[in-house]
mmCIF file of C-alpha atoms in Angstrom:
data_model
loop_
_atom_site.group_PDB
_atom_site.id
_atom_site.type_symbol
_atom_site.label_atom_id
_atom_site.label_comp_id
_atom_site.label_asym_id
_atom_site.label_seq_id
_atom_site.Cartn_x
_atom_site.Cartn_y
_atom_site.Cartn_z
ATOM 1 C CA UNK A 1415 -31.942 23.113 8.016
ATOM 2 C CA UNK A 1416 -30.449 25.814 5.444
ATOM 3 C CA UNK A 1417 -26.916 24.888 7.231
ATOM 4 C CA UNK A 1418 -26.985 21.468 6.788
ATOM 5 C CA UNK A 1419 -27.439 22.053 3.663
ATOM 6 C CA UNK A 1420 -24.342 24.214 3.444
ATOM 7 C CA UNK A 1421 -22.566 21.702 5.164
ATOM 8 C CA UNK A 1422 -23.674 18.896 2.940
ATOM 9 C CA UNK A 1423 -22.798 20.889 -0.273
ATOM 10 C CA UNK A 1424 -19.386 21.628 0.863
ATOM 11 C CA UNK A 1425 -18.676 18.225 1.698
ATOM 12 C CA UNK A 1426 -20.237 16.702 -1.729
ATOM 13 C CA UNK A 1427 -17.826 18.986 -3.697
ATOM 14 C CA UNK A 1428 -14.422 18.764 -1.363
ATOM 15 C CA UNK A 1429 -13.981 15.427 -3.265
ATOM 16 C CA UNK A 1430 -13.881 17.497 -6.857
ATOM 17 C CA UNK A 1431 -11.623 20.004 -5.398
ATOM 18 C CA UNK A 1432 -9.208 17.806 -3.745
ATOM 19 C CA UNK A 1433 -8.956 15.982 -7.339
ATOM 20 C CA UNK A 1434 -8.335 19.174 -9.511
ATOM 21 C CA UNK A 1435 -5.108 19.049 -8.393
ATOM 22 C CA UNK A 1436 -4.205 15.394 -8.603
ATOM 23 C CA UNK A 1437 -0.681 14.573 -10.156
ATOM 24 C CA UNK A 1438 0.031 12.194 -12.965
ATOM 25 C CA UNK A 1439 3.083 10.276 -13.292
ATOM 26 C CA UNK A 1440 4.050 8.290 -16.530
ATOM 27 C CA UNK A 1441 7.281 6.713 -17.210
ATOM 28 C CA UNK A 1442 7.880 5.040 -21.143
ATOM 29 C CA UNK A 1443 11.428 3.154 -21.691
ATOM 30 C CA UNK A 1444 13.364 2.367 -24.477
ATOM 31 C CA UNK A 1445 16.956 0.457 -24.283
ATOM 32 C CA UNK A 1446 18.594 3.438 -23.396
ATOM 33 C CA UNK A 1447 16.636 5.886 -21.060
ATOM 34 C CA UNK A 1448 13.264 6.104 -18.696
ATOM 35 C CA UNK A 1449 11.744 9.348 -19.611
ATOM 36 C CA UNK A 1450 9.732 10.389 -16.984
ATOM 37 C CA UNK A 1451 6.718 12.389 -17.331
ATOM 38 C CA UNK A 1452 4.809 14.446 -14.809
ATOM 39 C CA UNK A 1453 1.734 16.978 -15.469
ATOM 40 C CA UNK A 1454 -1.443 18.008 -13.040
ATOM 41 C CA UNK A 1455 -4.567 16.658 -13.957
ATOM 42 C CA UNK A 1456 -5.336 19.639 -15.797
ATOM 43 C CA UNK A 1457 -2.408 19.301 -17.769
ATOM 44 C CA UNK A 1458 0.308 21.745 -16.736
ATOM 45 C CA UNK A 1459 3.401 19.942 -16.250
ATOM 46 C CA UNK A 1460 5.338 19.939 -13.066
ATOM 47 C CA UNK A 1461 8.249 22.374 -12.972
ATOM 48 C CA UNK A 1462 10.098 21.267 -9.809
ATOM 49 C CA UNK A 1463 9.612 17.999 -8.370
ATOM 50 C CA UNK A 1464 12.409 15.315 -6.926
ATOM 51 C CA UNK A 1465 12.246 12.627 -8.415
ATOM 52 C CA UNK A 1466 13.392 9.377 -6.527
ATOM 53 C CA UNK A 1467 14.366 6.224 -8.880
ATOM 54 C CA UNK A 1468 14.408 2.927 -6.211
ATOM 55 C CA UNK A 1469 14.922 -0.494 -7.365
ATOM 56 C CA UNK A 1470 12.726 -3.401 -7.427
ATOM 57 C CA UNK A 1471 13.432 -4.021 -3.935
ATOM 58 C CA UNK A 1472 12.500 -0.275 -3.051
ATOM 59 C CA UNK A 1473 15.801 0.630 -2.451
ATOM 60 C CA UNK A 1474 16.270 4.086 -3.305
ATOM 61 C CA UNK A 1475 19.146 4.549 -6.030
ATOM 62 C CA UNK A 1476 19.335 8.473 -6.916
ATOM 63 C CA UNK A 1477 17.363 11.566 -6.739
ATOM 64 C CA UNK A 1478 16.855 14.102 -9.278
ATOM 65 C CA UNK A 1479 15.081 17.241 -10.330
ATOM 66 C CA UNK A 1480 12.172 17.111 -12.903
ATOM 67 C CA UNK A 1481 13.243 19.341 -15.819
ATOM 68 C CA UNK A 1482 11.209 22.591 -16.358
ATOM 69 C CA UNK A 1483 9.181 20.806 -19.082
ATOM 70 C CA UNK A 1484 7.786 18.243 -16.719
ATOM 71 C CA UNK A 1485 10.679 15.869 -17.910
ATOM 72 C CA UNK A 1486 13.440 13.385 -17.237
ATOM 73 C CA UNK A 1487 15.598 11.230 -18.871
ATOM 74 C CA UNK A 1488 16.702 8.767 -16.766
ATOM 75 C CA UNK A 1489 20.051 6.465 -18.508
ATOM 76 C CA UNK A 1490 19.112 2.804 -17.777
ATOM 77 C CA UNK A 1491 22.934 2.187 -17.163
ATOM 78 C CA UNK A 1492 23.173 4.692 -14.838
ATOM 79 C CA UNK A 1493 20.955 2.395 -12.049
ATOM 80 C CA UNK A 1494 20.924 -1.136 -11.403
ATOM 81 C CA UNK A 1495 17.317 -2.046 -13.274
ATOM 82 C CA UNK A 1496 17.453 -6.014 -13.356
ATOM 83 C CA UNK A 1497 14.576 -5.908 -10.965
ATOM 84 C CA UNK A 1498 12.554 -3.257 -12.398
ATOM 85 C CA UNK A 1499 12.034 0.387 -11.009
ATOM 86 C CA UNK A 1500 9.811 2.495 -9.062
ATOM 87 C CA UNK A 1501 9.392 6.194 -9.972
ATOM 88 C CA UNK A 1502 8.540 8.632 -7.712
ATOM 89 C CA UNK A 1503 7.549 12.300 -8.220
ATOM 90 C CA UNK A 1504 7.097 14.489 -5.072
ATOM 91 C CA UNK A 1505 6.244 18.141 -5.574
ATOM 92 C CA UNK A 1506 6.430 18.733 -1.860
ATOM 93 C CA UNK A 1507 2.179 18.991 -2.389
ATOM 94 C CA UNK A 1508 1.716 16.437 -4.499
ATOM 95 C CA UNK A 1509 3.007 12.689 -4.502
ATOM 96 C CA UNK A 1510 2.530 9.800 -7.351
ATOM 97 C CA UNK A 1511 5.052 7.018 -8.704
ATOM 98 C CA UNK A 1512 4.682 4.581 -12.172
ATOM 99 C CA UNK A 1513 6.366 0.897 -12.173
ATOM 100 C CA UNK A 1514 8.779 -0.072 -14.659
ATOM 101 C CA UNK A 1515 8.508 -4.136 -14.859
ATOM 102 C CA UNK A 1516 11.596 -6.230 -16.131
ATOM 103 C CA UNK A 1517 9.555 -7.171 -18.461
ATOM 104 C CA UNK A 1518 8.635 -3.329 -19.686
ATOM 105 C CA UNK A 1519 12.229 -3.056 -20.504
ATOM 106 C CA UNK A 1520 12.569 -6.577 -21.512
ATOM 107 C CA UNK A 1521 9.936 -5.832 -24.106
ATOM 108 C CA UNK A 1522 11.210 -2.094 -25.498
ATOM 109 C CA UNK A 1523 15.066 -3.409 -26.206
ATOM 110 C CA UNK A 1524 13.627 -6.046 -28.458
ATOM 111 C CA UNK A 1525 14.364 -5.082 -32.028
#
């Protein structure tokens, strides 16, 4: 009885432990650059991460490395964006991406 218990507990709280560590991806745009953002869910941002720009058709256009600050600037007219973006950040551990819409961009180079 007293290790089913056990068992039970660890199992309830595996869930809270697996999500301490989840990683959170945002991406804002402006008519000249994606900045990329990536942090843990307690807030520390990611120090080294690739960071995989595809296309709207999930065609993968470059890879780069996440600055030290949890940060990239991504030119918009360095990659073909007419059909939006996907942004991925993979720490190796850790694995989360944020859509840029035509319309997101659309909406940001309006002055």
């Amino acid at each position: 009885m007293i290790r089913s218990f056990a068992l039970a507990s660890l199992f309830a709280a595996a869930p809270i432990a697996a999500a301490a560590h989840q990683l959170t991806v945002f991406a804002s745009v402006d008519c000249e650059v994606v900045l990329v953002e990536a942090k843990f869910s307690n807030g520390n941002a990611v120090q080294q991460a690739d960071v995989r720009i595809l296309d709207g058709q999930n065609t993968l256009l470059t890879t780069l490395p996440i600055g030290q600050d949890g940060t990239l600037s991504i030119p918009l007219d360095s990659v073909d964006h007419s059909e939006g973006l996907v942004i991925e950040v993979d720490t190796g551990s850790h694995h989360n991406y944020w859509i840029v819409t035509p319309d997101d961009i659309a909406r940001n180079c309006q002055s």
